[in-house]
Amino acid sequence: MKKLYKRLLFVFWLFFLTLHLKAVPSDIKIRIFSNENFSECLFRIKNGEYFLIALDKNGGLVDTIYYVHSKSPEILFSIQRNGSYISLKIGKKHLGNFYAISFITTDTSSNFLIHVNKKERWYDGSLILLPNQQNLLAINQVNLEQYVAGVVESEGGNFPQLEYFKAQAVLARTFAIRNYNKHLREGYNLKDDISSQVYLSRAYYRNSDLIRQAVLETRDTIVVDSASGAPIFAAFHANSGGHTVCAEDAWHKKLPNLIAKPDPYSEGMNSYEWTKKLPKKDVQEYIARKLQTKLTPELIAAIETFKQPTRLNYFRYQNKSFPLRDFRFHFQLRSTYFDIEPDGNYYILKGKGNGHGVGLSQEGAINMASQGFTYREIIYFYYENVKLESLSMYRQLMAEAPQLAF
């Protein structure tokens, strides 16, 4: 009992200090289940040990409520919004109502399961639960390298190529550092969806050992601009269709590291080619509306002969044009790189590539890795005027970042 008391006292002061000192540069806070509305969830420890902490509105420690470890009998915590507070139970036993709670661990080998809206996910690190209007907001505070491994698996972990995983790990880490303060005002760093990077769990699936090896062997490495030394915008997509797109054409934003160039390594891969059948009437009316012109025989002829021998960014007719990305999103196409062929009352779109086409092509990188290219060569192929840099020089900047609310 005395030993447990000492452990609780130690964790109390450790947690107190981390709340009032600068954010730990080796950790990152990710809002998980960010696309879900939920007012209740379940928490269960998988490995390691956790202390259940009650927090006040300012993130200050109120009390240490519970201690649980993986050697204990399995305990399922039930968390639910109750008015302005969060209600906490173990089975039918009510532990109390609190403004916010945290399942905190000081051991990087600890991990937990969280169940939300009939979906269960497995994460490393600690969990913070806060009120969010009438719902809950869940934040995973996790070691940066463990987060990177989870992102690599979530974004493209199905192809067992070590050098490809290394390239993805470096890009995921670079994105996290560049966008470290993206959601600072909301109390976390990044979300778990495509608005940040997809992060659906810790790395645990069939290629997880290889992914963790890739993360370890590229530890602390990020991609920076050769001139400024700033972390680059580490964009990537599934398949370029044989030619990448520059950032300015895709997003109207000039990013010198993201240029358009031929990409032979994406050719012939799984999502290199695609077809889609669309009603002629829908396509014709949409294009006429976007061009703000009448649907004339001349415009119909231009539509039916539309080809892209090289990748284009606009549909042009006479002195008018509109971005092909608008057409892509409206008709839910894999890419903007396609030709149009008439087929009765339909058009057959024969396309290449999958995604926006900016930056690294995942399938191209997989192909390069299978041919013996290193992750450095893969990165240098897809990004212009860059170099690989150690993250250590950026840790001080992270430490000096404004303190998160929780």
CSV table of N, CA and C in Angstrom, one decimal, residues 217-364:
chain,number,residue,atom,x,y,z
A,217,GLU,N,14.6,3.7,-37.7
A,217,GLU,CA,15.7,3.9,-38.6
A,217,GLU,C,15.8,5.3,-39.2
A,218,THR,N,14.6,6.0,-39.2
A,218,THR,CA,14.6,7.4,-39.6
A,218,THR,C,14.3,8.3,-38.5
A,219,ARG,N,14.4,7.9,-37.3
A,219,ARG,CA,14.0,8.7,-36.1
A,219,ARG,C,14.6,10.1,-36.2
A,220,ASP,N,13.7,11.1,-35.9
A,220,ASP,CA,14.1,12.5,-35.8
A,220,ASP,C,14.4,13.1,-37.2
A,221,THR,N,14.2,12.4,-38.3
A,221,THR,CA,14.5,12.9,-39.6
A,221,THR,C,13.3,13.6,-40.2
A,222,ILE,N,13.4,14.8,-40.7
A,222,ILE,CA,12.4,15.5,-41.5
A,222,ILE,C,12.9,16.0,-42.8
A,223,VAL,N,12.0,16.5,-43.7
A,223,VAL,CA,12.4,17.1,-44.9
A,223,VAL,C,12.2,18.6,-44.8
A,224,VAL,N,13.3,19.3,-45.2
A,224,VAL,CA,13.3,20.8,-45.1
A,224,VAL,C,13.6,21.4,-46.4
A,225,ASP,N,13.2,22.6,-46.6
A,225,ASP,CA,13.6,23.4,-47.8
A,225,ASP,C,15.1,23.7,-47.8
A,226,SER,N,15.8,23.4,-48.9
A,226,SER,CA,17.3,23.6,-48.9
A,226,SER,C,17.7,25.1,-48.6
A,227,ALA,N,16.9,26.0,-49.0
A,227,ALA,CA,17.2,27.4,-48.8
A,227,ALA,C,16.8,28.0,-47.5
A,228,SER,N,15.6,27.8,-47.1
A,228,SER,CA,15.1,28.4,-45.9
A,228,SER,C,15.3,27.5,-44.6
A,229,GLY,N,15.4,26.2,-44.8
A,229,GLY,CA,15.5,25.3,-43.7
A,229,GLY,C,14.2,24.9,-43.0
A,230,ALA,N,13.1,25.4,-43.6
A,230,ALA,CA,11.8,25.2,-43.0
A,230,ALA,C,11.3,23.8,-43.4
A,231,PRO,N,10.5,23.2,-42.5
A,231,PRO,CA,9.9,21.9,-42.9
A,231,PRO,C,9.0,22.1,-44.1
A,232,ILE,N,9.0,21.2,-45.1
A,232,ILE,CA,8.2,21.4,-46.3
A,232,ILE,C,6.8,21.0,-46.1
A,233,PHE,N,5.9,21.4,-47.0
A,233,PHE,CA,4.5,20.8,-47.0
A,233,PHE,C,4.6,19.4,-47.6
A,234,ALA,N,4.6,18.4,-46.8
A,234,ALA,CA,4.9,17.0,-47.2
A,234,ALA,C,3.7,16.3,-47.9
A,235,ALA,N,3.2,16.8,-49.0
A,235,ALA,CA,2.0,16.3,-49.7
A,235,ALA,C,2.3,14.9,-50.3
A,236,PHE,N,1.4,14.1,-50.3
A,236,PHE,CA,1.5,12.8,-51.0
A,236,PHE,C,0.1,12.3,-51.5
A,237,HIS,N,0.1,11.4,-52.4
A,237,HIS,CA,-1.2,10.9,-52.9
A,237,HIS,C,-1.0,9.4,-53.3
A,238,ALA,N,-2.0,8.8,-53.8
A,238,ALA,CA,-1.9,7.3,-54.2
A,238,ALA,C,-1.1,7.1,-55.4
A,239,ASN,N,-1.4,7.7,-56.5
A,239,ASN,CA,-0.8,7.5,-57.8
A,239,ASN,C,-0.9,8.7,-58.7
A,240,SER,N,0.2,9.1,-59.3
A,240,SER,CA,0.3,10.4,-60.1
A,240,SER,C,-0.3,10.2,-61.5
A,241,GLY,N,-0.5,8.9,-61.9
A,241,GLY,CA,-0.9,8.7,-63.3
A,241,GLY,C,0.2,8.9,-64.3
A,242,GLY,N,1.5,9.0,-63.8
A,242,GLY,CA,2.6,9.1,-64.7
A,242,GLY,C,3.1,10.5,-64.8
A,243,HIS,N,2.5,11.5,-64.1
A,243,HIS,CA,2.9,12.9,-64.1
A,243,HIS,C,2.4,13.6,-62.8
A,244,THR,N,3.3,14.1,-62.0
A,244,THR,CA,2.8,14.8,-60.8
A,244,THR,C,2.3,16.2,-61.2
A,245,VAL,N,1.7,16.9,-60.2
A,245,VAL,CA,1.1,18.2,-60.4
A,245,VAL,C,1.7,19.2,-59.4
A,246,CYS,N,2.0,20.4,-59.9
A,246,CYS,CA,2.5,21.4,-59.0
A,246,CYS,C,1.5,21.9,-58.1
A,247,ALA,N,1.9,22.4,-56.9
A,247,ALA,CA,0.9,22.8,-55.9
A,247,ALA,C,0.1,24.0,-56.4
A,248,GLU,N,0.7,24.9,-57.1
A,248,GLU,CA,0.0,26.1,-57.6
A,248,GLU,C,-1.2,25.7,-58.5
A,249,ASP,N,-1.0,24.7,-59.3
A,249,ASP,CA,-2.1,24.3,-60.2
A,249,ASP,C,-3.2,23.6,-59.4
A,250,ALA,N,-2.8,22.8,-58.4
A,250,ALA,CA,-3.8,22.0,-57.6
A,250,ALA,C,-4.5,22.9,-56.6
A,251,TRP,N,-3.8,23.8,-56.0
A,251,TRP,CA,-4.4,24.5,-54.8
A,251,TRP,C,-4.3,26.0,-54.9
A,252,HIS,N,-3.8,26.6,-56.0
A,252,HIS,CA,-3.6,28.0,-56.1
A,252,HIS,C,-2.6,28.5,-55.1
A,253,LYS,N,-1.7,27.7,-54.7
A,253,LYS,CA,-0.7,28.1,-53.7
A,253,LYS,C,0.7,27.7,-54.1
A,254,LYS,N,1.6,28.6,-54.2
A,254,LYS,CA,2.9,28.3,-54.7
A,254,LYS,C,3.8,27.7,-53.6
A,255,LEU,N,4.2,26.5,-53.8
A,255,LEU,CA,5.1,25.8,-52.9
A,255,LEU,C,6.2,25.3,-53.7
A,256,PRO,N,7.4,25.9,-53.7
A,256,PRO,CA,8.5,25.6,-54.6
A,256,PRO,C,9.0,24.1,-54.6
A,257,ASN,N,8.7,23.4,-53.5
A,257,ASN,CA,9.2,22.0,-53.4
A,257,ASN,C,8.3,21.1,-54.1
A,258,LEU,N,7.1,21.5,-54.5
A,258,LEU,CA,6.1,20.7,-55.1
A,258,LEU,C,5.9,21.1,-56.5
A,259,ILE,N,6.6,20.4,-57.4
A,259,ILE,CA,6.6,20.8,-58.8
A,259,ILE,C,5.9,19.7,-59.6
A,260,ALA,N,5.6,20.0,-60.9
A,260,ALA,CA,5.1,19.0,-61.8
A,260,ALA,C,6.3,18.4,-62.6
A,261,LYS,N,6.2,17.0,-62.7
A,261,LYS,CA,7.3,16.3,-63.4
A,261,LYS,C,6.8,15.0,-63.8
A,262,PRO,N,7.4,14.4,-64.9
A,262,PRO,CA,7.1,13.0,-65.3
A,262,PRO,C,7.4,12.0,-64.1
A,263,ASP,N,6.6,11.0,-64.0
A,263,ASP,CA,6.7,10.0,-62.9
A,263,ASP,C,6.6,8.6,-63.5
A,264,PRO,N,7.6,8.1,-64.1
A,264,PRO,CA,7.5,6.8,-64.7
A,264,PRO,C,7.2,5.6,-63.7
A,265,TYR,N,7.6,5.9,-62.5
A,265,TYR,CA,7.5,4.8,-61.4
A,265,TYR,C,6.0,4.5,-61.1
A,266,SER,N,5.1,5.5,-61.3
A,266,SER,CA,3.7,5.2,-61.0
A,266,SER,C,3.0,4.4,-62.1
A,267,GLU,N,3.6,4.4,-63.3
A,267,GLU,CA,2.9,3.7,-64.4
A,267,GLU,C,2.8,2.2,-64.2
A,268,GLY,N,1.7,1.7,-64.5
A,268,GLY,CA,1.4,0.2,-64.4
A,268,GLY,C,1.1,-0.3,-63.0
A,269,MET,N,1.1,0.6,-62.1
A,269,MET,CA,0.7,0.2,-60.7
A,269,MET,C,-0.8,0.0,-60.5
A,270,ASN,N,-1.2,-0.4,-59.4
A,270,ASN,CA,-2.6,-0.8,-59.2
A,270,ASN,C,-3.6,0.2,-59.5
A,271,SER,N,-3.4,1.5,-59.1
A,271,SER,CA,-4.4,2.5,-59.4
A,271,SER,C,-4.0,3.5,-60.5
A,272,TYR,N,-3.1,3.0,-61.4
A,272,TYR,CA,-2.6,3.8,-62.4
A,272,TYR,C,-3.7,4.2,-63.4
A,273,GLU,N,-4.6,3.3,-63.8
A,273,GLU,CA,-5.6,3.5,-64.7
A,273,GLU,C,-7.0,3.3,-64.1
A,274,TRP,N,-8.0,4.0,-64.6
A,274,TRP,CA,-9.4,3.8,-64.2
A,274,TRP,C,-10.3,4.3,-65.3
A,275,THR,N,-11.6,3.8,-65.2
A,275,THR,CA,-12.6,4.3,-66.1
A,275,THR,C,-13.9,4.6,-65.4
A,276,LYS,N,-14.7,5.5,-65.9
A,276,LYS,CA,-16.0,5.8,-65.3
A,276,LYS,C,-16.9,6.2,-66.4
A,277,LYS,N,-18.2,5.8,-66.2
A,277,LYS,CA,-19.2,6.0,-67.2
A,277,LYS,C,-20.2,7.1,-66.6
A,278,LEU,N,-20.4,8.2,-67.4
A,278,LEU,CA,-21.3,9.2,-66.9
A,278,LEU,C,-22.3,9.6,-68.0
A,279,PRO,N,-23.5,9.9,-67.6
A,279,PRO,CA,-24.5,10.4,-68.6
A,279,PRO,C,-24.1,11.6,-69.3
A,280,LYS,N,-24.2,11.6,-70.7
A,280,LYS,CA,-23.8,12.8,-71.5
A,280,LYS,C,-24.5,14.0,-71.0
A,281,LYS,N,-25.8,14.0,-70.7
A,281,LYS,CA,-26.6,15.1,-70.3
A,281,LYS,C,-26.0,15.8,-69.1
A,282,ASP,N,-25.6,15.0,-68.1
A,282,ASP,CA,-25.0,15.5,-66.9
A,282,ASP,C,-23.7,16.2,-67.1
A,283,VAL,N,-22.8,15.6,-67.9
A,283,VAL,CA,-21.5,16.2,-68.2
A,283,VAL,C,-21.7,17.5,-69.0
A,284,GLN,N,-22.5,17.5,-70.0
A,284,GLN,CA,-22.7,18.6,-70.9
A,284,GLN,C,-23.2,19.8,-70.1
A,285,GLU,N,-24.3,19.6,-69.3
A,285,GLU,CA,-24.9,20.6,-68.6
A,285,GLU,C,-23.9,21.2,-67.5
A,286,TYR,N,-23.2,20.4,-66.9
A,286,TYR,CA,-22.2,20.8,-65.9
A,286,TYR,C,-21.1,21.7,-66.5
A,287,ILE,N,-20.6,21.3,-67.6
A,287,ILE,CA,-19.5,22.0,-68.3
A,287,ILE,C,-20.0,23.4,-68.8
A,288,ALA,N,-21.2,23.4,-69.4
A,288,ALA,CA,-21.8,24.6,-69.9
A,288,ALA,C,-22.0,25.6,-68.7
A,289,ARG,N,-22.5,25.1,-67.6
A,289,ARG,CA,-22.7,25.9,-66.4
A,289,ARG,C,-21.4,26.5,-65.9
A,290,LYS,N,-20.4,25.7,-65.8
A,290,LYS,CA,-19.1,26.1,-65.3
A,290,LYS,C,-18.5,27.2,-66.2
A,291,LEU,N,-18.7,27.0,-67.5
A,291,LEU,CA,-18.1,28.0,-68.4
A,291,LEU,C,-19.0,29.2,-68.6
A,292,GLN,N,-20.2,29.2,-68.0
A,292,GLN,CA,-21.2,30.2,-68.1
A,292,GLN,C,-21.5,30.6,-69.6
A,293,THR,N,-21.8,29.5,-70.3
A,293,THR,CA,-22.1,29.6,-71.7
A,293,THR,C,-23.2,28.7,-72.2
A,294,LYS,N,-23.7,28.9,-73.4
A,294,LYS,CA,-24.8,28.0,-73.9
A,294,LYS,C,-24.2,26.7,-74.4
A,295,LEU,N,-25.0,25.6,-74.3
A,295,LEU,CA,-24.6,24.3,-74.8
A,295,LEU,C,-24.8,24.3,-76.3
A,296,THR,N,-23.8,24.6,-77.1
A,296,THR,CA,-23.8,24.6,-78.5
A,296,THR,C,-23.2,23.4,-79.1
A,297,PRO,N,-23.5,23.1,-80.4
A,297,PRO,CA,-22.8,22.0,-81.0
A,297,PRO,C,-21.3,22.0,-81.0
A,298,GLU,N,-20.8,23.3,-81.0
A,298,GLU,CA,-19.3,23.4,-80.9
A,298,GLU,C,-18.8,23.0,-79.6
A,299,LEU,N,-19.5,23.4,-78.5
A,299,LEU,CA,-19.1,23.0,-77.2
A,299,LEU,C,-19.2,21.5,-77.0
A,300,ILE,N,-20.3,20.9,-77.5
A,300,ILE,CA,-20.4,19.4,-77.4
A,300,ILE,C,-19.2,18.7,-78.1
A,301,ALA,N,-18.9,19.3,-79.3
A,301,ALA,CA,-17.7,18.7,-80.0
A,301,ALA,C,-16.4,18.8,-79.2
A,302,ALA,N,-16.3,19.9,-78.5
A,302,ALA,CA,-15.1,20.1,-77.7
A,302,ALA,C,-15.0,19.1,-76.5
A,303,ILE,N,-16.2,18.9,-76.0
A,303,ILE,CA,-16.3,17.9,-74.9
A,303,ILE,C,-16.0,16.5,-75.3
A,304,GLU,N,-16.5,16.1,-76.5
A,304,GLU,CA,-16.4,14.7,-77.0
A,304,GLU,C,-15.0,14.5,-77.6
A,305,THR,N,-14.2,15.5,-77.8
A,305,THR,CA,-12.8,15.3,-78.3
A,305,THR,C,-11.8,15.7,-77.2
A,306,PHE,N,-12.2,15.8,-76.0
A,306,PHE,CA,-11.3,16.2,-74.9
A,306,PHE,C,-10.3,15.1,-74.6
A,307,LYS,N,-9.0,15.4,-74.8
A,307,LYS,CA,-7.9,14.5,-74.5
A,307,LYS,C,-6.8,15.2,-73.7
A,308,GLN,N,-6.1,14.4,-73.0
A,308,GLN,CA,-4.9,14.9,-72.3
A,308,GLN,C,-3.7,14.1,-72.6
A,309,PRO,N,-3.0,14.4,-73.7
A,309,PRO,CA,-1.8,13.7,-74.0
A,309,PRO,C,-0.7,14.0,-73.0
A,310,THR,N,-0.8,15.2,-72.4
A,310,THR,CA,0.0,15.5,-71.2
A,310,THR,C,-1.0,16.1,-70.2
A,311,ARG,N,-0.7,16.0,-68.9
A,311,ARG,CA,-1.6,16.4,-67.9
A,311,ARG,C,-2.0,17.9,-67.9
A,312,LEU,N,-3.3,18.1,-68.0
A,312,LEU,CA,-3.8,19.5,-68.0
A,312,LEU,C,-4.4,19.8,-66.6
A,313,ASN,N,-4.6,21.1,-66.4
A,313,ASN,CA,-5.2,21.5,-65.1
A,313,ASN,C,-6.6,22.2,-65.3
A,314,TYR,N,-6.9,22.6,-66.6
A,314,TYR,CA,-8.1,23.3,-66.9
A,314,TYR,C,-8.8,22.7,-68.1
A,315,PHE,N,-10.1,22.8,-68.1
A,315,PHE,CA,-10.9,22.6,-69.3
A,315,PHE,C,-11.1,23.9,-70.0
A,316,ARG,N,-10.6,24.1,-71.2
A,316,ARG,CA,-10.6,25.4,-71.9
A,316,ARG,C,-11.5,25.3,-73.1
A,317,TYR,N,-12.3,26.3,-73.3
A,317,TYR,CA,-13.1,26.4,-74.5
A,317,TYR,C,-13.2,27.9,-74.9
A,318,GLN,N,-12.7,28.1,-76.2
A,318,GLN,CA,-12.6,29.5,-76.7
A,318,GLN,C,-11.8,30.3,-75.7
A,319,ASN,N,-12.4,31.4,-75.1
A,319,ASN,CA,-11.6,32.2,-74.1
A,319,ASN,C,-12.0,32.0,-72.7
A,320,LYS,N,-12.7,30.8,-72.4
A,320,LYS,CA,-13.2,30.5,-71.1
A,320,LYS,C,-12.5,29.2,-70.6
A,321,SER,N,-12.5,29.1,-69.3
A,321,SER,CA,-12.0,27.8,-68.7
A,321,SER,C,-12.5,27.7,-67.2
A,322,PHE,N,-12.3,26.4,-66.7
A,322,PHE,CA,-12.6,26.2,-65.3
A,322,PHE,C,-11.6,25.0,-64.9
A,323,PRO,N,-11.3,25.0,-63.6
A,323,PRO,CA,-10.4,23.9,-63.1
A,323,PRO,C,-10.9,22.5,-63.2
A,324,LEU,N,-10.1,21.6,-63.7
A,324,LEU,CA,-10.5,20.2,-63.8
A,324,LEU,C,-10.8,19.6,-62.4
A,325,ARG,N,-10.1,20.2,-61.4
A,325,ARG,CA,-10.4,19.6,-60.0
A,325,ARG,C,-11.8,19.8,-59.6
A,326,ASP,N,-12.5,20.9,-60.1
A,326,ASP,CA,-13.9,21.1,-59.8
A,326,ASP,C,-14.7,19.9,-60.5
A,327,PHE,N,-14.4,19.6,-61.7
A,327,PHE,CA,-15.1,18.5,-62.4
A,327,PHE,C,-14.8,17.2,-61.7
A,328,ARG,N,-13.6,17.0,-61.2
A,328,ARG,CA,-13.3,15.8,-60.5
A,328,ARG,C,-14.1,15.6,-59.2
A,329,PHE,N,-14.2,16.6,-58.4
A,329,PHE,CA,-14.9,16.5,-57.2
A,329,PHE,C,-16.4,16.4,-57.4
A,330,HIS,N,-17.0,17.1,-58.4
A,330,HIS,CA,-18.4,17.0,-58.7
A,330,HIS,C,-18.8,15.6,-59.1
A,331,PHE,N,-18.0,15.0,-59.9
A,331,PHE,CA,-18.3,13.6,-60.4
A,331,PHE,C,-17.6,12.5,-59.7
A,332,GLN,N,-16.9,12.9,-58.6
A,332,GLN,CA,-16.3,11.9,-57.7
A,332,GLN,C,-15.3,11.0,-58.5
A,333,LEU,N,-14.4,11.7,-59.2
A,333,LEU,CA,-13.4,10.9,-60.0
A,333,LEU,C,-12.1,10.7,-59.2
A,334,ARG,N,-11.3,9.7,-59.6
A,334,ARG,CA,-10.1,9.5,-58.9
A,334,ARG,C,-9.0,10.5,-59.1
A,335,SER,N,-9.1,11.2,-60.3
A,335,SER,CA,-8.1,12.2,-60.6
A,335,SER,C,-8.6,13.2,-61.6
A,336,THR,N,-7.8,14.2,-62.0
A,336,THR,CA,-8.2,15.1,-63.0
A,336,THR,C,-7.6,14.7,-64.4
A,337,TYR,N,-6.9,13.6,-64.4
A,337,TYR,CA,-6.1,13.2,-65.6
A,337,TYR,C,-6.9,12.2,-66.3
A,338,PHE,N,-7.7,12.6,-67.3
A,338,PHE,CA,-8.6,11.7,-68.1
A,338,PHE,C,-8.9,12.2,-69.5
A,339,ASP,N,-9.3,11.3,-70.3
A,339,ASP,CA,-9.8,11.6,-71.7
A,339,ASP,C,-11.3,11.2,-71.7
A,340,ILE,N,-12.0,11.9,-72.6
A,340,ILE,CA,-13.5,11.6,-72.7
A,340,ILE,C,-13.7,11.0,-74.1
A,341,GLU,N,-14.5,9.9,-74.0
A,341,GLU,CA,-15.0,9.2,-75.3
A,341,GLU,C,-16.5,9.0,-75.2
A,342,PRO,N,-17.2,9.4,-76.3
A,342,PRO,CA,-18.6,9.2,-76.4
A,342,PRO,C,-19.0,7.7,-76.5
A,343,ASP,N,-20.1,7.3,-75.9
A,343,ASP,CA,-20.6,5.9,-76.0
A,343,ASP,C,-22.1,6.0,-75.9
A,344,GLY,N,-22.8,6.2,-77.0
A,344,GLY,CA,-24.3,6.3,-76.9
A,344,GLY,C,-24.7,7.5,-76.1
A,345,ASN,N,-25.5,7.3,-75.1
A,345,ASN,CA,-26.0,8.4,-74.3
A,345,ASN,C,-25.0,8.6,-73.1
A,346,TYR,N,-23.9,8.1,-73.2
A,346,TYR,CA,-22.9,8.2,-72.1
A,346,TYR,C,-21.6,8.7,-72.6
A,347,TYR,N,-20.8,9.1,-71.6
A,347,TYR,CA,-19.3,9.4,-71.9
A,347,TYR,C,-18.5,8.4,-71.0
A,348,ILE,N,-17.5,7.8,-71.7
A,348,ILE,CA,-16.6,6.9,-70.9
A,348,ILE,C,-15.4,7.8,-70.6
A,349,LEU,N,-15.1,8.0,-69.4
A,349,LEU,CA,-13.9,8.7,-69.0
A,349,LEU,C,-12.8,7.6,-68.7
A,350,LYS,N,-11.7,7.8,-69.4
A,350,LYS,CA,-10.6,6.9,-69.2
A,350,LYS,C,-9.4,7.7,-68.6
A,351,GLY,N,-9.2,7.4,-67.3
A,351,GLY,CA,-8.3,8.2,-66.6
A,351,GLY,C,-7.0,7.5,-66.1
A,352,LYS,N,-6.1,8.3,-65.5
A,352,LYS,CA,-4.9,7.8,-64.9
A,352,LYS,C,-4.7,8.5,-63.6
A,353,GLY,N,-4.2,7.7,-62.7
A,353,GLY,CA,-3.8,8.3,-61.3
A,353,GLY,C,-4.9,8.2,-60.3
A,354,ASN,N,-4.6,8.5,-59.1
A,354,ASN,CA,-5.5,8.5,-58.0
A,354,ASN,C,-5.1,9.5,-57.0
A,355,GLY,N,-5.9,10.6,-56.8
A,355,GLY,CA,-5.5,11.6,-55.9
A,355,GLY,C,-5.2,12.9,-56.6
A,356,HIS,N,-4.7,13.9,-55.8
A,356,HIS,CA,-4.5,15.3,-56.3
A,356,HIS,C,-3.2,15.3,-57.1
A,357,GLY,N,-2.3,14.4,-57.0
A,357,GLY,CA,-1.1,14.3,-57.9
A,357,GLY,C,0.0,15.1,-57.4
A,358,VAL,N,-0.1,15.8,-56.2
A,358,VAL,CA,1.0,16.7,-55.7
A,358,VAL,C,1.9,15.9,-54.8
A,359,GLY,N,3.2,16.1,-55.0
A,359,GLY,CA,4.2,15.5,-54.1
A,359,GLY,C,4.4,14.0,-54.4
A,360,LEU,N,4.7,13.2,-53.3
A,360,LEU,CA,5.0,11.8,-53.5
A,360,LEU,C,3.8,11.0,-53.9
A,361,SER,N,4.0,10.1,-54.9
A,361,SER,CA,3.1,9.1,-55.3
A,361,SER,C,3.4,7.9,-54.5
A,362,GLN,N,2.4,7.4,-53.7
A,362,GLN,CA,2.7,6.2,-52.8
A,362,GLN,C,3.0,5.0,-53.7
A,363,GLU,N,2.3,4.8,-54.7
A,363,GLU,CA,2.5,3.6,-55.5
A,363,GLU,C,3.8,3.7,-56.3
A,364,GLY,N,4.2,5.0,-56.7
A,364,GLY,CA,5.5,5.2,-57.3
A,364,GLY,C,6.6,4.9,-56.4
